[in-house]
Coordinates of C-alpha atoms in Angstrom, one line a residue:
M1 CA -42.5 -126.5 91.9
V2 CA -39.1 -125.8 91.2
R3 CA -38.3 -129.3 90.5
K4 CA -41.6 -129.3 88.0
I5 CA -40.3 -125.7 86.1
Y6 CA -37.1 -127.4 85.5
K7 CA -38.6 -130.1 84.3
W8 CA -40.9 -128.5 82.1
I9 CA -37.8 -126.8 80.8
A10 CA -35.9 -129.8 79.9
T11 CA -38.6 -131.4 78.3
E12 CA -39.7 -128.5 76.2
T13 CA -35.9 -128.5 75.2
R14 CA -35.9 -132.2 74.4
R15 CA -39.0 -131.7 72.7
T16 CA -37.6 -128.6 69.9
V17 CA -34.1 -130.4 69.5
T18 CA -36.2 -134.1 68.7
Q19 CA -38.4 -132.1 66.4
A20 CA -35.3 -130.8 64.4
L21 CA -33.6 -133.6 64.3
L22 CA -36.9 -135.3 62.9
N23 CA -36.4 -132.7 60.6
R24 CA -33.1 -132.6 59.1
Y25 CA -34.5 -131.8 55.7
L26 CA -34.7 -128.3 57.7
K27 CA -31.3 -126.5 57.3
N28 CA -30.2 -123.0 59.1
I29 CA -32.9 -122.9 61.5
N30 CA -32.4 -120.8 64.3
F31 CA -34.6 -120.7 67.8
Q32 CA -34.4 -120.2 71.0
T33 CA -34.6 -122.9 74.1
P34 CA -37.5 -121.8 77.0
G35 CA -34.1 -121.8 79.5
G36 CA -32.6 -118.5 77.3
D37 CA -30.2 -120.2 75.4
A38 CA -30.1 -119.3 71.7
M39 CA -29.6 -122.4 69.1
F40 CA -29.4 -123.6 65.2
L41 CA -28.9 -125.7 62.9
N42 CA -26.0 -125.8 60.4
D43 CA -27.1 -126.0 56.5
V44 CA -26.5 -129.9 57.0
G45 CA -28.9 -129.8 59.5
S46 CA -26.4 -130.4 62.4
A47 CA -26.3 -128.2 65.6
P48 CA -22.8 -126.7 66.0
A49 CA -20.5 -127.5 69.5
R50 CA -19.5 -125.5 72.4
F51 CA -17.5 -126.5 74.8
D52 CA -16.1 -124.8 78.4
I53 CA -12.8 -125.8 79.1
L54 CA -12.1 -126.9 82.6
N55 CA -9.5 -126.5 85.4
L56 CA -9.5 -129.4 87.6
I57 CA -7.9 -129.2 91.0
I58 CA -7.2 -132.0 93.0
F59 CA -7.0 -131.0 96.7
P60 CA -4.7 -132.9 99.4
N61 CA -7.6 -134.1 101.1
G62 CA -8.9 -135.7 98.4
S63 CA -11.3 -133.1 97.2
F64 CA -11.1 -131.4 93.8
S65 CA -13.3 -128.6 92.2
D66 CA -12.9 -127.2 88.6
T67 CA -12.6 -124.0 87.3
I68 CA -13.9 -122.4 83.8
I69 CA -10.5 -121.2 82.0
G70 CA -11.8 -121.0 78.3
S71 CA -14.0 -122.5 75.8
Y72 CA -14.3 -123.6 72.1
D73 CA -16.9 -122.4 70.0
M74 CA -17.7 -124.1 67.0
T75 CA -20.5 -121.4 66.2
D76 CA -19.2 -120.3 63.1
Q77 CA -17.2 -123.1 61.3
D78 CA -15.3 -121.1 59.1
V79 CA -13.6 -119.4 62.2
P80 CA -13.6 -121.8 64.9
K81 CA -12.7 -120.0 68.6
L82 CA -10.3 -121.4 71.1
I83 CA -10.1 -119.0 74.2
I84 CA -7.9 -119.4 77.0
N85 CA -7.3 -117.4 79.9
E86 CA -4.0 -118.4 81.6
S87 CA -4.3 -116.3 84.3
T88 CA -6.6 -118.3 85.9
I89 CA -5.0 -121.7 85.1
M90 CA -3.6 -123.1 88.1
W91 CA -0.8 -125.7 87.8
A92 CA 0.4 -128.3 90.3
P93 CA 3.2 -127.3 92.7
Q94 CA 6.0 -129.3 90.7
F95 CA 5.4 -127.4 87.7
T96 CA 7.7 -124.1 87.6
E97 CA 6.7 -123.3 84.1
T98 CA 4.0 -124.2 81.6
P99 CA 4.5 -128.3 80.4
R100 CA 4.9 -129.2 77.4
S101 CA 2.0 -130.9 75.6
V102 CA 4.4 -132.8 73.5
C103 CA 6.7 -135.6 73.3
S104 CA 9.4 -134.6 71.3
D105 CA 11.6 -131.2 71.2
S106 CA 11.4 -128.7 68.2
C107 CA 14.4 -129.4 65.6
I108 CA 16.6 -126.3 65.3
P109 CA 17.9 -125.3 62.4
G110 CA 20.7 -127.7 60.6
Y111 CA 18.0 -130.7 61.3
R112 CA 14.7 -132.3 59.6
K113 CA 12.0 -133.9 61.5
A114 CA 11.3 -137.5 60.8
S115 CA 8.7 -139.1 62.3
Q116 CA 8.9 -142.8 64.3
E117 CA 7.5 -145.8 63.6
G118 CA 5.0 -147.3 66.0
K119 CA 4.4 -143.7 67.7
Q120 CA 2.1 -140.8 67.4
V121 CA 2.6 -138.4 64.5
C122 CA 3.2 -135.7 67.0
C123 CA 6.5 -137.8 68.6
H124 CA 9.5 -136.8 66.0
I125 CA 12.9 -137.3 65.9
C126 CA 15.3 -134.6 64.7
I127 CA 18.2 -135.8 62.0
P128 CA 20.6 -133.4 60.8
C129 CA 20.8 -132.5 57.3
A130 CA 23.4 -133.9 54.6
D131 CA 26.2 -132.4 53.1
G132 CA 25.0 -129.7 51.0
E133 CA 21.5 -129.4 52.4
I134 CA 20.2 -126.8 54.9
T135 CA 17.3 -125.8 56.9
T136 CA 16.7 -122.1 58.4
Q137 CA 13.5 -122.9 60.6
Y138 CA 12.5 -125.0 63.3
D139 CA 10.8 -128.2 62.9
M140 CA 11.7 -128.4 58.5
E141 CA 10.2 -131.4 57.5
E142 CA 12.6 -131.2 54.3
C143 CA 16.0 -130.0 54.0
V144 CA 16.9 -128.0 50.6
R145 CA 19.9 -128.3 49.0
C146 CA 22.1 -125.4 48.2
P147 CA 22.8 -124.2 45.1
E148 CA 25.7 -126.0 42.6
D149 CA 28.1 -123.4 43.8
H150 CA 27.2 -122.9 47.2
W151 CA 27.8 -125.7 50.1
S152 CA 26.5 -126.3 53.9
N153 CA 28.0 -124.5 56.6
D154 CA 29.2 -127.0 59.4
K155 CA 25.7 -126.2 61.3
R156 CA 23.9 -126.7 58.1
D157 CA 21.9 -124.0 58.6
L158 CA 23.3 -121.4 55.9
C159 CA 24.8 -121.6 52.1
V160 CA 28.2 -120.6 51.5
P161 CA 30.1 -120.3 48.4
R162 CA 32.3 -123.0 47.4
V163 CA 36.2 -122.6 47.6
I164 CA 37.5 -122.4 43.9
D165 CA 40.4 -124.6 43.1
F166 CA 42.3 -125.4 40.2
L167 CA 45.9 -125.9 39.8
S168 CA 47.2 -122.8 40.0
Y169 CA 51.0 -121.0 39.8
D170 CA 50.4 -120.0 43.7
D171 CA 49.7 -123.9 44.7
P172 CA 52.9 -125.6 46.0
L173 CA 52.2 -128.0 43.4
G174 CA 51.9 -126.0 40.3
V175 CA 54.8 -123.9 41.5
S176 CA 56.8 -127.1 41.3
L177 CA 56.0 -128.4 37.9
A178 CA 55.9 -125.0 36.5
L179 CA 59.5 -124.5 37.6
M180 CA 60.8 -128.5 36.9
A181 CA 59.4 -127.7 33.4
A182 CA 61.4 -124.4 32.6
L183 CA 64.4 -126.1 34.2
L184 CA 63.9 -129.0 31.6
A185 CA 63.4 -126.5 28.8
S186 CA 66.4 -124.6 29.2
F187 CA 68.5 -127.9 29.5
A188 CA 66.9 -128.7 26.1
A189 CA 67.6 -125.4 24.6
G190 CA 71.1 -125.9 26.0
V191 CA 71.6 -129.4 24.1
L192 CA 70.2 -127.7 20.7
G193 CA 72.7 -125.1 21.3
I194 CA 75.4 -127.7 21.6
F195 CA 74.2 -129.3 18.7
V196 CA 74.0 -126.3 16.3
K197 CA 77.5 -125.0 17.6
H198 CA 79.3 -128.3 17.2
K199 CA 77.5 -128.9 13.4
D200 CA 79.9 -129.5 11.1
T201 CA 81.7 -132.8 14.0
A202 CA 81.1 -136.0 13.4
I203 CA 79.3 -137.2 15.9
V204 CA 76.6 -134.9 15.3
K205 CA 76.5 -135.4 11.1
A206 CA 77.0 -139.4 11.8
N207 CA 73.5 -139.2 13.4
N208 CA 71.7 -137.3 11.3
R209 CA 71.8 -133.5 12.4
D210 CA 68.4 -132.6 11.0
L211 CA 66.7 -135.5 12.4
S212 CA 68.3 -134.4 16.1
Y213 CA 67.3 -130.7 15.5
I214 CA 63.5 -131.9 15.0
L215 CA 63.7 -134.3 17.7
L216 CA 65.2 -131.5 20.3
I217 CA 63.2 -129.3 18.9
S218 CA 60.2 -130.9 19.6
I219 CA 61.5 -132.3 23.3
M220 CA 61.5 -128.6 24.4
L221 CA 58.0 -127.8 23.0
A222 CA 56.7 -130.9 24.9
F223 CA 58.5 -128.9 28.1
L224 CA 56.5 -125.6 27.3
C225 CA 53.5 -127.1 26.9
T226 CA 52.9 -128.0 30.0
F227 CA 52.4 -124.1 31.2
L228 CA 48.9 -125.1 29.1
F229 CA 48.1 -127.3 31.9
L230 CA 48.5 -124.8 34.4
G231 CA 46.4 -122.2 35.8
R232 CA 43.0 -120.7 35.9
P233 CA 41.2 -122.9 32.7
I234 CA 39.6 -121.0 30.0
N235 CA 38.6 -121.9 26.5
V236 CA 41.8 -120.8 24.5
T237 CA 43.8 -123.4 26.7
C238 CA 41.4 -126.3 27.3
L239 CA 41.2 -126.2 23.8
L240 CA 45.0 -126.5 22.8
R241 CA 46.3 -128.5 25.7
Q242 CA 45.5 -131.9 25.1
I243 CA 46.0 -130.9 21.2
A244 CA 49.5 -129.1 21.6
F245 CA 50.7 -132.5 23.5
G246 CA 49.1 -134.9 21.1
I247 CA 51.1 -133.6 17.8
I248 CA 53.8 -132.8 19.7
F249 CA 54.8 -136.0 20.8
V250 CA 53.9 -137.4 17.8
L251 CA 56.5 -135.5 16.0
S252 CA 59.4 -136.7 19.0
L253 CA 58.4 -140.2 18.5
S254 CA 58.3 -139.8 14.8
S255 CA 61.5 -138.2 14.7
I256 CA 62.5 -140.8 16.9
L257 CA 61.4 -143.5 14.4
S258 CA 63.2 -141.9 11.2
K259 CA 66.4 -142.1 12.7
T260 CA 66.0 -145.6 13.8
I261 CA 65.4 -146.4 10.0
T262 CA 67.6 -144.3 8.6
V263 CA 70.1 -146.4 11.2
V264 CA 68.7 -149.5 9.7
I265 CA 68.5 -148.2 5.8
A266 CA 72.4 -146.9 6.1
F267 CA 73.7 -150.5 7.4
N268 CA 72.0 -152.9 4.6
A269 CA 72.6 -149.7 1.9
T270 CA 76.5 -150.4 2.0
K271 CA 75.9 -154.1 0.9
P272 CA 77.0 -155.0 -2.5
N273 CA 74.3 -153.9 -5.3
S274 CA 71.9 -153.3 -2.6
K275 CA 68.5 -151.3 -3.6
L276 CA 68.3 -149.5 -0.6
R277 CA 70.6 -146.8 -1.7
K278 CA 67.9 -144.8 -3.4
W279 CA 66.5 -144.8 0.6
V280 CA 69.4 -143.2 2.2
D281 CA 68.2 -139.5 1.7
P282 CA 67.2 -136.8 4.0
R283 CA 63.8 -136.0 2.5
V284 CA 62.5 -139.4 3.0
S285 CA 63.3 -139.1 6.9
L286 CA 61.2 -135.9 6.8
C287 CA 58.9 -137.4 4.3
L288 CA 58.4 -140.2 7.3
I289 CA 58.1 -137.6 9.8
F290 CA 55.1 -135.3 7.9
L291 CA 53.2 -138.5 7.4
C292 CA 53.2 -139.9 11.1
T293 CA 52.3 -136.3 12.1
L294 CA 49.5 -135.8 9.8
G295 CA 47.6 -139.1 11.2
E296 CA 47.6 -137.0 14.6
V297 CA 46.6 -133.7 13.0
L298 CA 43.7 -135.4 11.4
I299 CA 42.5 -137.5 14.7
C300 CA 42.6 -133.6 16.9
I301 CA 40.7 -132.0 13.5
I302 CA 37.8 -134.7 14.1
W303 CA 38.0 -134.0 17.3
I304 CA 37.7 -130.2 17.8
L305 CA 34.9 -130.5 15.0
Q306 CA 32.6 -132.9 16.9
S307 CA 33.1 -132.8 20.6
P308 CA 36.1 -130.0 21.6
P309 CA 37.4 -129.9 25.0
F310 CA 35.9 -127.1 27.1
P311 CA 36.0 -125.4 30.5
D312 CA 34.1 -127.1 33.2
Y313 CA 34.3 -127.8 36.6
D314 CA 33.9 -130.4 39.4
T315 CA 32.0 -130.2 42.2
K316 CA 31.8 -133.9 43.8
T317 CA 35.3 -134.8 44.2
E318 CA 36.1 -132.2 47.2
T319 CA 33.5 -131.5 49.5
G320 CA 32.8 -127.8 49.9
K321 CA 35.1 -126.8 47.1
V322 CA 34.4 -126.3 43.3
I323 CA 37.4 -127.7 41.2
L324 CA 37.9 -125.9 37.6
L325 CA 39.3 -128.1 34.7
C326 CA 39.0 -128.9 31.3
N327 CA 36.6 -131.5 30.0
E328 CA 37.9 -133.5 27.3
G329 CA 35.0 -133.3 25.1
S330 CA 34.7 -136.9 23.2
V331 CA 36.7 -138.9 25.7
T332 CA 37.0 -142.2 22.9
L333 CA 38.6 -139.0 20.7
F334 CA 40.8 -138.5 23.6
Y335 CA 42.1 -141.8 24.0
C336 CA 42.2 -142.1 20.1
V337 CA 45.1 -139.3 20.6
I338 CA 47.1 -141.2 23.4
G339 CA 46.4 -144.6 21.7
Y340 CA 48.2 -143.0 18.1
M341 CA 51.1 -141.7 20.0
G342 CA 51.5 -144.9 21.7
A343 CA 51.1 -147.2 19.2
L344 CA 53.8 -145.2 17.3
A345 CA 56.3 -145.5 20.8
L346 CA 55.6 -149.2 20.4
I347 CA 56.2 -149.0 16.4
S348 CA 59.5 -147.3 17.6
F349 CA 61.0 -149.2 20.5
F350 CA 60.3 -152.2 18.5
V351 CA 62.5 -151.0 15.4
A352 CA 65.0 -149.6 17.8
F353 CA 65.3 -152.8 19.7
L354 CA 66.0 -155.2 16.2
A355 CA 68.8 -152.8 15.2
R356 CA 70.4 -152.3 18.7
K357 CA 72.8 -154.6 17.4
L358 CA 73.8 -152.8 14.1
P359 CA 77.5 -151.2 14.1
D360 CA 76.3 -148.2 14.7
S361 CA 79.5 -145.6 15.9
F362 CA 77.9 -144.4 18.7
N363 CA 75.5 -147.1 19.7
E364 CA 72.4 -144.5 18.6
A365 CA 69.6 -148.1 18.5
Q366 CA 70.3 -148.6 21.7
H367 CA 70.4 -145.3 23.0
I368 CA 66.8 -145.2 21.3
S369 CA 65.5 -148.3 22.2
F370 CA 66.2 -147.6 26.4
S371 CA 65.0 -143.8 25.6
M372 CA 61.7 -145.5 24.1
L373 CA 61.6 -148.7 27.0
V374 CA 61.7 -145.3 29.4
F375 CA 59.2 -143.3 27.2
C376 CA 56.4 -146.7 27.1
S377 CA 56.6 -147.3 30.9
V378 CA 55.7 -143.9 32.0
W379 CA 52.9 -143.7 30.1
V380 CA 51.9 -147.2 30.8
S381 CA 51.9 -146.0 34.5
F382 CA 50.3 -142.8 33.2
I383 CA 46.6 -144.7 32.1
P384 CA 45.9 -146.3 35.3
A385 CA 47.0 -143.1 37.7
Y386 CA 45.3 -140.7 35.2
I387 CA 41.5 -143.1 35.6
S388 CA 42.0 -143.1 39.6
T389 CA 42.4 -139.3 40.1
K390 CA 40.1 -136.5 39.9
G391 CA 40.8 -132.6 39.8
R392 CA 43.7 -131.0 39.5
Y393 CA 45.3 -133.8 40.5
M394 CA 44.4 -135.8 37.1
V395 CA 46.0 -132.2 35.6
A396 CA 49.2 -133.0 38.3
V397 CA 49.5 -136.6 36.8
E398 CA 49.6 -135.5 33.2
I399 CA 52.3 -133.0 33.6
F400 CA 54.5 -135.6 35.5
A401 CA 53.9 -138.1 33.0
I402 CA 55.2 -135.3 30.4
L403 CA 57.8 -134.5 32.0
A404 CA 59.4 -137.7 32.8
S405 CA 58.8 -139.0 29.1
S406 CA 60.2 -136.0 27.9
T407 CA 63.4 -136.2 30.2
G408 CA 63.6 -140.0 29.4
L409 CA 64.3 -138.7 25.9
L410 CA 66.9 -136.2 26.4
G411 CA 68.7 -137.5 28.3
C412 CA 68.8 -141.1 26.9
I413 CA 70.0 -140.0 23.4
F414 CA 71.5 -136.8 24.1
I415 CA 73.1 -136.4 26.8
P416 CA 76.0 -139.4 25.5
K417 CA 76.5 -137.1 22.4
C418 CA 77.0 -134.1 24.4
Y419 CA 79.4 -136.0 26.8
I420 CA 81.6 -136.8 24.1
I421 CA 81.5 -133.1 22.3
I422 CA 82.0 -131.6 25.3
M423 CA 84.1 -133.9 28.1
R424 CA 85.9 -136.2 25.1
P425 CA 86.5 -134.0 22.4
E426 CA 89.3 -136.1 20.9
L427 CA 86.2 -139.4 20.3
N428 CA 84.6 -137.0 18.0
T429 CA 86.5 -137.5 15.2
K430 CA 86.1 -138.7 11.4
G431 CA 89.0 -141.0 12.1
H432 CA 87.4 -142.1 15.3
I433 CA 84.1 -143.3 14.1
I434 CA 86.0 -144.9 10.8
N435 CA 87.9 -146.7 12.8
R436 CA 85.7 -148.3 15.0

C-alpha cells in the first residue's frame, strides 16, 4: 500500500513538472507537489536549482555515511544563498586545520599575481613588483607605479619620497671644485696685480699691456663663473651659467687671437715700405675682440629668445633619486655656443703656430701656441665625457673642463712673464729686449 502511494506521488509530480516543461511559454508559475514541496518556474520557464552539501565520511572498515552540512539555494537568482555549518564538518585525522582549496598561496603586498600557462585559472605565481612600483593588498593582479617624486621601498609595498640630489656645496665633490675655483681666481687676480704694478716695465709693454689686462680679467671671470654651476639649480643660474661661460671664454680666445695677430703685424710692419704699419694700433686689436665676442653674444641672445635653459629634474639616472639639473633648452644652440668657441680656439692655435718662430723677445707666440694646444685638448676630451655622463657628474665634468682650460691659458702665457718680472728683473729691461 505504501509503495503504491509513493508511486502515485512520483507519477503526479512527474506529470505536473512535465506539463510545466511542455508549456514553457508559462512563466513565474508556483505550485506545490503532492509531497508538499513548493515548486515554481522562473521568468524563462526554468526551475531553479537547490542542492544539499554532504560531508562523506569513510570508516576504516570500508563503510561510509554522509551528513548534510549545508545547502546552495538558487531560488532567488539575484541573491543565491550558500549555507555551510562548519561545526558539523568532520575532517580526516591527518588534517589539523581546514585544508585550502586553492593550488597557489596568496601573493603578499609587494608582489602581483600572474597566471601559469597550461594550468587552471586559480593557479598562479607571485612576481615581485618592478622598481618604482608597489602593491598594497594581497593578490593584486597589477602593480601600481609610484608618482614621479616618489620611489618604491625595498619591500615594494610603499612609495617613499625620492632623495633630492644635485652638485651642492655640501657635497665633497662640490666643495673641492669650489675651493679650486676660488684658489685659481685668486691666483689670476694676483697675476693681474703683478702686471698692473709693473705696467711700465719692458716685458709688460712688449706684450701688449691692454690685451694682457683683458685676457687676465676674462680668465679670472672664467674661474668665478664655475660658481654658477654649483648649488641648487634655479632659473637665474640655469639661464646665466652657459651664457656667461660662452661669452667669457670667447672674450679670452679673442684676446689671444688679437695678441697673436698683433705679433704678426708688428713683425711685418718693420719691413721697409710695409703697408701694415697703419694696422699697428691698439684700437684694431680692441675692435677685433669686440667683433669676435659680438658673434657669441648674438648666438646667446637667439638662444634666450628661442629656447632658454631652465631648471629640470632627472629620475632615471639613479635609482630612488631626483637629480636636479639645468635643461639646456635648445641643444642645437648650446652646441653652437660650444662650436663657435671651438672654431675661435682652432683659429687662434693655427695663427699662433704659424707665428711661433717669429723673433719675439719673450716667445709669446710660442707660449700662446702651447696654451692653445692645452686648451683644445681639454675641450676635445670634454665633449665625449660630457655626453657619456649624466646628472650632477655632467656638471662636474664641465666645471673641471673650465678650470683646466683656464689654468692652461694662465699658466702657459703668464707664468713665464711673472717669473721674469719677479725672479729675473735684470731681464725686464728695454736694452735686453733690443739686444735680443
